[in-house]
Amino acid sequence: MKHNKLIGTLILAASSLLLAACGNSQASSTNKTLNITIPGRAMTTDPDKTLDTNSDLIQNQLYEGLYAKSATGKIIPGVATKIVKPTNNGKTYTFTLRKDAKWSNGDTVTAQDFVLSLRRHLDPKTKSQNTDSLKSIKNYEGVYSGKMATSKLGVKAISKYKLQIELSQRSSWFDYLLTEIYPLSTNAIAKYGSKYGTSSDKTVSNGAYKLADWNVSKDSWSYSKNKQYWDAKDTKISKIDARVVSDPNTAQNLFKSDEVQETQVSGQFVKEDAKLKSLHITPQNRLNYLMFNAKNKTLNNPNLARAVSNALDRSAITDKVLQDGSVAAQSEIIKDQYQDPRTGKDYYGNHKLQTYDLAKAKKYWNTFKKETGKSTLTMELLTDDTDSDKKAGQYIQGQLEKYLPGIKISITSIPHAQHVSRDFSGKFEMNLTGYSTEYPDPTDMMNLATKGNTINFTQWTDNKYEALMAKANNLGKYTDKERANYIQQADERLMAIQGTIPLYQPATANLLSTKIGGIHYGMLNAVQYKYAYWK
């Protein structure tokens, strides 16, 4: 018996040591810093003023909306206690907020914080330039134009923890927008005013992480676990260090040396890394396209746009130039964005409206020269300074100069934040730019070419397209199948007159360490590090 008792004691002691070791391992994993890269600097952490994708990447870690997304992209409750069913024919949403939702400064997240954020976003004084996704909210047009007071916007705090949003018409995708309508700390806005979001010490978060050591000119910063976050217990990684890396060679070297555990690569490096388990290629919910400055009478010419469009082989861009999983554009509607209710199939693949036809390109080019009396044309092509955008720009330059005699292209490649600023100021001639959709309906992308849209940088317009899009946007009057007819007609019209020149749907090629779990990539699912963990 003594012998058995001694064995039992030894086993118990060994078990205790093993459990302690496991506990220490888990603790060390939680405290271990995750190192990541981001393609460029961010412009702001103020959701009401965000224009660029890099700012979005940061804000995804800092804020939580009424709804959130699971690790795999499913819509789940965020600050709201549940997913609500709208009333009033789909136009009224009433939310009860979590009483344990806190700001990083310890303040309670209230319904008024959401009211403040939405009213401020659409207040003309804020000068928000990315507002069109909120058009379905009641009195949007009146408030954003300044004709109505912000208090007339269809949002109100019924009580401290009860919020109501009214729409002007039902919206099939409003749940997606509710994951991106973030609250703003009423106290922080009162304290910092227009300076809010210009640095980490002027940013207050209600999401899984807080920001440290960041301002608009910084190339590195940190995220630290927000202990005030209502679900902080499930945030496994306490600290994340981020740095700006735009060069894919540098990114790959940092990853291979384990200096970073997540990064992005492009071009030849995607090919080199193809067999690695750490490579994840994901098509983006984004369309990259060319546009001309419509304020320039010479460039605002359909035949010039048609000539350029037909001179570009989109499959060559994706398969030979980019080589990163990007998808050749067929029209204004990207792959896997829109299931056609008339057929039950993806719209993409059944409506190829973009062609590579050099004979047509030369025909339209000659017509343009006759119309304008010009035998030569010199244009600046504006692009991001990323590896992929620079390569795409070089391809465009080579094709146009080779097959459209008399055309001369100079390329200007600048950081994304600067590019976005030039987009909105209209300081470009030919522009390689892009837009990421916020919900799974083609009107989000197609509205970019409508009059008054803030992303329609030079306010190109076509009356027939406007009329078709007005019908496509009218969910209250038309069925889904009727809308599909108008969407197709609008798509065909836009491509016929080349209001924009769709080129490709970019893909993101991420290298993610096999030591990290919990991160999933998806078209409408931005990376959320709150789900990440060390294996």
PDB file of N, CA and C in Angstrom, residues 222-299:
ATOM      1  N   SER A 222       1.676  49.857 -32.670  1.00  0.00           N
ATOM      2  CA  SER A 222       1.307  48.647 -31.933  1.00  0.00           C
ATOM      3  C   SER A 222      -0.176  48.639 -31.590  1.00  0.00           C
ATOM      4  N   TYR A 223      -0.699  47.423 -31.464  1.00  0.00           N
ATOM      5  CA  TYR A 223      -2.027  47.214 -30.906  1.00  0.00           C
ATOM      6  C   TYR A 223      -1.833  46.502 -29.569  1.00  0.00           C
ATOM      7  N   SER A 224      -2.545  46.936 -28.561  1.00  0.00           N
ATOM      8  CA  SER A 224      -2.519  46.226 -27.283  1.00  0.00           C
ATOM      9  C   SER A 224      -3.943  45.850 -26.899  1.00  0.00           C
ATOM     10  N   LYS A 225      -4.067  44.762 -26.208  1.00  0.00           N
ATOM     11  CA  LYS A 225      -5.384  44.247 -25.829  1.00  0.00           C
ATOM     12  C   LYS A 225      -6.171  45.295 -25.043  1.00  0.00           C
ATOM     13  N   ASN A 226      -7.404  45.531 -25.471  1.00  0.00           N
ATOM     14  CA  ASN A 226      -8.293  46.465 -24.783  1.00  0.00           C
ATOM     15  C   ASN A 226      -9.000  45.714 -23.659  1.00  0.00           C
ATOM     16  N   LYS A 227      -8.539  45.900 -22.448  1.00  0.00           N
ATOM     17  CA  LYS A 227      -9.093  45.160 -21.312  1.00  0.00           C
ATOM     18  C   LYS A 227     -10.524  45.578 -20.980  1.00  0.00           C
ATOM     19  N   GLN A 228     -10.957  46.724 -21.531  1.00  0.00           N
ATOM     20  CA  GLN A 228     -12.326  47.185 -21.306  1.00  0.00           C
ATOM     21  C   GLN A 228     -13.316  46.529 -22.273  1.00  0.00           C
ATOM     22  N   TYR A 229     -12.818  45.877 -23.319  1.00  0.00           N
ATOM     23  CA  TYR A 229     -13.679  45.252 -24.328  1.00  0.00           C
ATOM     24  C   TYR A 229     -14.526  44.161 -23.681  1.00  0.00           C
ATOM     25  N   TRP A 230     -15.811  44.136 -23.995  1.00  0.00           N
ATOM     26  CA  TRP A 230     -16.732  43.219 -23.314  1.00  0.00           C
ATOM     27  C   TRP A 230     -16.350  41.752 -23.505  1.00  0.00           C
ATOM     28  N   ASP A 231     -15.659  41.429 -24.604  1.00  0.00           N
ATOM     29  CA  ASP A 231     -15.266  40.040 -24.867  1.00  0.00           C
ATOM     30  C   ASP A 231     -13.753  39.864 -24.773  1.00  0.00           C
ATOM     31  N   ALA A 232     -13.116  40.657 -23.918  1.00  0.00           N
ATOM     32  CA  ALA A 232     -11.651  40.644 -23.818  1.00  0.00           C
ATOM     33  C   ALA A 232     -11.100  39.278 -23.441  1.00  0.00           C
ATOM     34  N   LYS A 233     -11.886  38.499 -22.716  1.00  0.00           N
ATOM     35  CA  LYS A 233     -11.404  37.184 -22.285  1.00  0.00           C
ATOM     36  C   LYS A 233     -11.090  36.268 -23.463  1.00  0.00           C
ATOM     37  N   ASP A 234     -11.713  36.519 -24.605  1.00  0.00           N
ATOM     38  CA  ASP A 234     -11.491  35.675 -25.776  1.00  0.00           C
ATOM     39  C   ASP A 234     -10.446  36.245 -26.735  1.00  0.00           C
ATOM     40  N   THR A 235      -9.856  37.383 -26.394  1.00  0.00           N
ATOM     41  CA  THR A 235      -8.754  37.925 -27.198  1.00  0.00           C
ATOM     42  C   THR A 235      -7.477  37.259 -26.718  1.00  0.00           C
ATOM     43  N   LYS A 236      -6.904  36.405 -27.553  1.00  0.00           N
ATOM     44  CA  LYS A 236      -5.804  35.542 -27.125  1.00  0.00           C
ATOM     45  C   LYS A 236      -4.431  36.207 -27.189  1.00  0.00           C
ATOM     46  N   ILE A 237      -4.236  37.098 -28.151  1.00  0.00           N
ATOM     47  CA  ILE A 237      -2.921  37.730 -28.312  1.00  0.00           C
ATOM     48  C   ILE A 237      -2.976  39.152 -27.759  1.00  0.00           C
ATOM     49  N   SER A 238      -2.117  39.431 -26.789  1.00  0.00           N
ATOM     50  CA  SER A 238      -2.192  40.699 -26.062  1.00  0.00           C
ATOM     51  C   SER A 238      -1.536  41.865 -26.783  1.00  0.00           C
ATOM     52  N   LYS A 239      -0.557  41.578 -27.647  1.00  0.00           N
ATOM     53  CA  LYS A 239       0.162  42.675 -28.299  1.00  0.00           C
ATOM     54  C   LYS A 239       0.495  42.312 -29.744  1.00  0.00           C
ATOM     55  N   ILE A 240       0.319  43.294 -30.614  1.00  0.00           N
ATOM     56  CA  ILE A 240       0.624  43.131 -32.035  1.00  0.00           C
ATOM     57  C   ILE A 240       1.464  44.318 -32.473  1.00  0.00           C
ATOM     58  N   ASP A 241       2.589  44.045 -33.100  1.00  0.00           N
ATOM     59  CA  ASP A 241       3.423  45.102 -33.668  1.00  0.00           C
ATOM     60  C   ASP A 241       3.242  45.116 -35.178  1.00  0.00           C
ATOM     61  N   ALA A 242       2.935  46.285 -35.724  1.00  0.00           N
ATOM     62  CA  ALA A 242       2.705  46.428 -37.164  1.00  0.00           C
ATOM     63  C   ALA A 242       3.740  47.368 -37.761  1.00  0.00           C
ATOM     64  N   ARG A 243       4.121  47.085 -38.992  1.00  0.00           N
ATOM     65  CA  ARG A 243       5.041  47.972 -39.711  1.00  0.00           C
ATOM     66  C   ARG A 243       4.632  48.060 -41.174  1.00  0.00           C
ATOM     67  N   VAL A 244       4.922  49.185 -41.797  1.00  0.00           N
ATOM     68  CA  VAL A 244       4.609  49.387 -43.209  1.00  0.00           C
ATOM     69  C   VAL A 244       5.702  48.757 -44.061  1.00  0.00           C
ATOM     70  N   VAL A 245       5.303  47.846 -44.949  1.00  0.00           N
ATOM     71  CA  VAL A 245       6.227  47.224 -45.902  1.00  0.00           C
ATOM     72  C   VAL A 245       5.508  47.132 -47.239  1.00  0.00           C
ATOM     73  N   SER A 246       5.969  47.873 -48.212  1.00  0.00           N
ATOM     74  CA  SER A 246       5.323  47.856 -49.530  1.00  0.00           C
ATOM     75  C   SER A 246       6.074  47.003 -50.539  1.00  0.00           C
ATOM     76  N   ASP A 247       7.341  46.707 -50.263  1.00  0.00           N
ATOM     77  CA  ASP A 247       8.154  45.921 -51.191  1.00  0.00           C
ATOM     78  C   ASP A 247       7.974  44.428 -50.915  1.00  0.00           C
ATOM     79  N   PRO A 248       7.511  43.633 -51.895  1.00  0.00           N
ATOM     80  CA  PRO A 248       7.237  42.211 -51.658  1.00  0.00           C
ATOM     81  C   PRO A 248       8.482  41.399 -51.337  1.00  0.00           C
ATOM     82  N   ASN A 249       9.633  41.798 -51.856  1.00  0.00           N
ATOM     83  CA  ASN A 249      10.877  41.087 -51.561  1.00  0.00           C
ATOM     84  C   ASN A 249      11.234  41.250 -50.088  1.00  0.00           C
ATOM     85  N   THR A 250      11.121  42.481 -49.599  1.00  0.00           N
ATOM     86  CA  THR A 250      11.362  42.744 -48.179  1.00  0.00           C
ATOM     87  C   THR A 250      10.368  41.978 -47.320  1.00  0.00           C
ATOM     88  N   ALA A 251       9.107  41.982 -47.741  1.00  0.00           N
ATOM     89  CA  ALA A 251       8.059  41.281 -46.988  1.00  0.00           C
ATOM     90  C   ALA A 251       8.378  39.794 -46.874  1.00  0.00           C
ATOM     91  N   GLN A 252       8.772  39.192 -47.988  1.00  0.00           N
ATOM     92  CA  GLN A 252       9.066  37.755 -47.973  1.00  0.00           C
ATOM     93  C   GLN A 252      10.277  37.449 -47.093  1.00  0.00           C
ATOM     94  N   ASN A 253      11.304  38.272 -47.165  1.00  0.00           N
ATOM     95  CA  ASN A 253      12.499  38.046 -46.347  1.00  0.00           C
ATOM     96  C   ASN A 253      12.188  38.174 -44.859  1.00  0.00           C
ATOM     97  N   LEU A 254      11.368  39.145 -44.504  1.00  0.00           N
ATOM     98  CA  LEU A 254      10.972  39.300 -43.103  1.00  0.00           C
ATOM     99  C   LEU A 254      10.199  38.081 -42.617  1.00  0.00           C
ATOM    100  N   PHE A 255       9.350  37.549 -43.492  1.00  0.00           N
ATOM    101  CA  PHE A 255       8.552  36.381 -43.121  1.00  0.00           C
ATOM    102  C   PHE A 255       9.432  35.143 -42.964  1.00  0.00           C
ATOM    103  N   LYS A 256      10.332  34.940 -43.904  1.00  0.00           N
ATOM    104  CA  LYS A 256      11.180  33.741 -43.870  1.00  0.00           C
ATOM    105  C   LYS A 256      12.133  33.748 -42.678  1.00  0.00           C
ATOM    106  N   SER A 257      12.497  34.933 -42.218  1.00  0.00           N
ATOM    107  CA  SER A 257      13.370  35.028 -41.044  1.00  0.00           C
ATOM    108  C   SER A 257      12.571  35.044 -39.743  1.00  0.00           C
ATOM    109  N   ASP A 258      11.247  34.926 -39.855  1.00  0.00           N
ATOM    110  CA  ASP A 258      10.316  34.912 -38.722  1.00  0.00           C
ATOM    111  C   ASP A 258      10.309  36.233 -37.949  1.00  0.00           C
ATOM    112  N   GLU A 259      10.721  37.310 -38.625  1.00  0.00           N
ATOM    113  CA  GLU A 259      10.606  38.626 -38.000  1.00  0.00           C
ATOM    114  C   GLU A 259       9.163  39.102 -38.009  1.00  0.00           C
ATOM    115  N   VAL A 260       8.394  38.624 -38.984  1.00  0.00           N
ATOM    116  CA  VAL A 260       6.951  38.869 -39.000  1.00  0.00           C
ATOM    117  C   VAL A 260       6.246  37.540 -39.225  1.00  0.00           C
ATOM    118  N   GLN A 261       5.040  37.434 -38.694  1.00  0.00           N
ATOM    119  CA  GLN A 261       4.279  36.190 -38.837  1.00  0.00           C
ATOM    120  C   GLN A 261       3.144  36.320 -39.849  1.00  0.00           C
ATOM    121  N   GLU A 262       2.892  37.534 -40.309  1.00  0.00           N
ATOM    122  CA  GLU A 262       1.907  37.729 -41.374  1.00  0.00           C
ATOM    123  C   GLU A 262       2.356  38.889 -42.247  1.00  0.00           C
ATOM    124  N   THR A 263       2.256  38.687 -43.576  1.00  0.00           N
ATOM    125  CA  THR A 263       2.616  39.740 -44.514  1.00  0.00           C
ATOM    126  C   THR A 263       1.943  39.484 -45.850  1.00  0.00           C
ATOM    127  N   GLN A 264       2.101  40.417 -46.782  1.00  0.00           N
ATOM    128  CA  GLN A 264       1.556  40.264 -48.131  1.00  0.00           C
ATOM    129  C   GLN A 264       2.690  40.222 -49.141  1.00  0.00           C
ATOM    130  N   VAL A 265       2.532  39.355 -50.148  1.00  0.00           N
ATOM    131  CA  VAL A 265       3.489  39.286 -51.248  1.00  0.00           C
ATOM    132  C   VAL A 265       2.725  39.422 -52.558  1.00  0.00           C
ATOM    133  N   SER A 266       3.455  39.601 -53.638  1.00  0.00           N
ATOM    134  CA  SER A 266       2.814  39.742 -54.946  1.00  0.00           C
ATOM    135  C   SER A 266       3.740  39.231 -56.031  1.00  0.00           C
ATOM    136  N   GLY A 267       3.191  39.121 -57.259  1.00  0.00           N
ATOM    137  CA  GLY A 267       3.973  38.786 -58.438  1.00  0.00           C
ATOM    138  C   GLY A 267       4.758  37.501 -58.328  1.00  0.00           C
ATOM    139  N   GLN A 268       6.052  37.572 -58.642  1.00  0.00           N
ATOM    140  CA  GLN A 268       6.912  36.394 -58.704  1.00  0.00           C
ATOM    141  C   GLN A 268       6.991  35.677 -57.368  1.00  0.00           C
ATOM    142  N   PHE A 269       6.808  36.409 -56.270  1.00  0.00           N
ATOM    143  CA  PHE A 269       6.926  35.806 -54.950  1.00  0.00           C
ATOM    144  C   PHE A 269       5.733  34.903 -54.646  1.00  0.00           C
ATOM    145  N   VAL A 270       4.591  35.206 -55.225  1.00  0.00           N
ATOM    146  CA  VAL A 270       3.432  34.323 -55.084  1.00  0.00           C
ATOM    147  C   VAL A 270       3.734  32.999 -55.773  1.00  0.00           C
ATOM    148  N   LYS A 271       4.362  33.088 -56.929  1.00  0.00           N
ATOM    149  CA  LYS A 271       4.742  31.893 -57.681  1.00  0.00           C
ATOM    150  C   LYS A 271       5.770  31.073 -56.897  1.00  0.00           C
ATOM    151  N   GLU A 272       6.750  31.758 -56.328  1.00  0.00           N
ATOM    152  CA  GLU A 272       7.797  31.083 -55.559  1.00  0.00           C
ATOM    153  C   GLU A 272       7.230  30.377 -54.329  1.00  0.00           C
ATOM    154  N   ASP A 273       6.219  30.991 -53.723  1.00  0.00           N
ATOM    155  CA  ASP A 273       5.670  30.476 -52.462  1.00  0.00           C
ATOM    156  C   ASP A 273       4.456  29.571 -52.656  1.00  0.00           C
ATOM    157  N   ALA A 274       4.163  29.229 -53.909  1.00  0.00           N
ATOM    158  CA  ALA A 274       2.914  28.528 -54.235  1.00  0.00           C
ATOM    159  C   ALA A 274       2.702  27.247 -53.438  1.00  0.00           C
ATOM    160  N   LYS A 275       3.771  26.545 -53.111  1.00  0.00           N
ATOM    161  CA  LYS A 275       3.636  25.253 -52.429  1.00  0.00           C
ATOM    162  C   LYS A 275       3.661  25.371 -50.909  1.00  0.00           C
ATOM    163  N   LEU A 276       3.837  26.574 -50.413  1.00  0.00           N
ATOM    164  CA  LEU A 276       3.895  26.760 -48.962  1.00  0.00           C
ATOM    165  C   LEU A 276       2.507  26.687 -48.334  1.00  0.00           C
ATOM    166  N   LYS A 277       2.396  25.992 -47.207  1.00  0.00           N
ATOM    167  CA  LYS A 277       1.127  25.938 -46.479  1.00  0.00           C
ATOM    168  C   LYS A 277       0.768  27.306 -45.901  1.00  0.00           C
ATOM    169  N   SER A 278       1.760  28.147 -45.788  1.00  0.00           N
ATOM    170  CA  SER A 278       1.543  29.471 -45.202  1.00  0.00           C
ATOM    171  C   SER A 278       0.971  30.481 -46.190  1.00  0.00           C
ATOM    172  N   LEU A 279       0.871  30.119 -47.483  1.00  0.00           N
ATOM    173  CA  LEU A 279       0.351  31.048 -48.488  1.00  0.00           C
ATOM    174  C   LEU A 279      -1.166  30.944 -48.587  1.00  0.00           C
ATOM    175  N   HIS A 280      -1.829  32.083 -48.514  1.00  0.00           N
ATOM    176  CA  HIS A 280      -3.289  32.139 -48.619  1.00  0.00           C
ATOM    177  C   HIS A 280      -3.659  33.194 -49.662  1.00  0.00           C
ATOM    178  N   ILE A 281      -4.252  32.752 -50.769  1.00  0.00           N
ATOM    179  CA  ILE A 281      -4.649  33.670 -51.836  1.00  0.00           C
ATOM    180  C   ILE A 281      -6.157  33.874 -51.780  1.00  0.00           C
ATOM    181  N   THR A 282      -6.579  35.116 -51.676  1.00  0.00           N
ATOM    182  CA  THR A 282      -7.999  35.436 -51.533  1.00  0.00           C
ATOM    183  C   THR A 282      -8.394  36.554 -52.487  1.00  0.00           C
ATOM    184  N   PRO A 283      -9.340  36.303 -53.409  1.00  0.00           N
ATOM    185  CA  PRO A 283      -9.852  37.401 -54.242  1.00  0.00           C
ATOM    186  C   PRO A 283     -10.481  38.469 -53.351  1.00  0.00           C
ATOM    187  N   GLN A 284     -10.228  39.717 -53.657  1.00  0.00           N
ATOM    188  CA  GLN A 284     -10.782  40.813 -52.863  1.00  0.00           C
ATOM    189  C   GLN A 284     -12.174  41.197 -53.356  1.00  0.00           C
ATOM    190  N   ASN A 285     -12.921  41.857 -52.497  1.00  0.00           N
ATOM    191  CA  ASN A 285     -14.220  42.429 -52.874  1.00  0.00           C
ATOM    192  C   ASN A 285     -13.969  43.797 -53.504  1.00  0.00           C
ATOM    193  N   ARG A 286     -13.126  43.808 -54.517  1.00  0.00           N
ATOM    194  CA  ARG A 286     -12.598  45.065 -55.052  1.00  0.00           C
ATOM    195  C   ARG A 286     -12.463  44.983 -56.571  1.00  0.00           C
ATOM    196  N   LEU A 287     -12.641  46.106 -57.228  1.00  0.00           N
ATOM    197  CA  LEU A 287     -12.418  46.219 -58.667  1.00  0.00           C
ATOM    198  C   LEU A 287     -11.401  47.325 -58.907  1.00  0.00           C
ATOM    199  N   ASN A 288     -10.337  46.993 -59.635  1.00  0.00           N
ATOM    200  CA  ASN A 288      -9.378  48.012 -60.057  1.00  0.00           C
ATOM    201  C   ASN A 288      -9.692  48.403 -61.491  1.00  0.00           C
ATOM    202  N   TYR A 289      -9.727  49.684 -61.743  1.00  0.00           N
ATOM    203  CA  TYR A 289     -10.188  50.160 -63.043  1.00  0.00           C
ATOM    204  C   TYR A 289      -9.445  51.435 -63.447  1.00  0.00           C
ATOM    205  N   LEU A 290      -9.546  51.766 -64.724  1.00  0.00           N
ATOM    206  CA  LEU A 290      -9.015  53.021 -65.238  1.00  0.00           C
ATOM    207  C   LEU A 290     -10.149  54.021 -65.373  1.00  0.00           C
ATOM    208  N   MET A 291      -9.853  55.260 -65.092  1.00  0.00           N
ATOM    209  CA  MET A 291     -10.819  56.315 -65.351  1.00  0.00           C
ATOM    210  C   MET A 291     -10.079  57.544 -65.865  1.00  0.00           C
ATOM    211  N   PHE A 292     -10.756  58.296 -66.715  1.00  0.00           N
ATOM    212  CA  PHE A 292     -10.203  59.542 -67.231  1.00  0.00           C
ATOM    213  C   PHE A 292     -10.818  60.716 -66.480  1.00  0.00           C
ATOM    214  N   ASN A 293     -10.120  61.829 -66.474  1.00  0.00           N
ATOM    215  CA  ASN A 293     -10.645  63.028 -65.832  1.00  0.00           C
ATOM    216  C   ASN A 293     -11.701  63.656 -66.737  1.00  0.00           C
ATOM    217  N   ALA A 294     -12.958  63.536 -66.332  1.00  0.00           N
ATOM    218  CA  ALA A 294     -14.075  64.014 -67.158  1.00  0.00           C
ATOM    219  C   ALA A 294     -14.098  65.534 -67.286  1.00  0.00           C
ATOM    220  N   LYS A 295     -13.342  66.221 -66.451  1.00  0.00           N
ATOM    221  CA  LYS A 295     -13.286  67.684 -66.546  1.00  0.00           C
ATOM    222  C   LYS A 295     -12.353  68.142 -67.666  1.00  0.00           C
ATOM    223  N   ASN A 296     -11.564  67.206 -68.187  1.00  0.00           N
ATOM    224  CA  ASN A 296     -10.683  67.485 -69.318  1.00  0.00           C
ATOM    225  C   ASN A 296     -11.440  67.134 -70.596  1.00  0.00           C
ATOM    226  N   LYS A 297     -11.776  68.137 -71.417  1.00  0.00           N
ATOM    227  CA  LYS A 297     -12.623  67.918 -72.594  1.00  0.00           C
ATOM    228  C   LYS A 297     -12.027  66.912 -73.566  1.00  0.00           C
ATOM    229  N   THR A 298     -10.723  66.917 -73.712  1.00  0.00           N
ATOM    230  CA  THR A 298     -10.076  65.974 -74.632  1.00  0.00           C
ATOM    231  C   THR A 298     -10.198  64.544 -74.121  1.00  0.00           C
ATOM    232  N   LEU A 299     -10.000  64.362 -72.825  1.00  0.00           N
ATOM    233  CA  LEU A 299     -10.011  63.018 -72.244  1.00  0.00           C
ATOM    234  C   LEU A 299     -11.419  62.492 -72.010  1.00  0.00           C
TER     235      LEU A 299
END
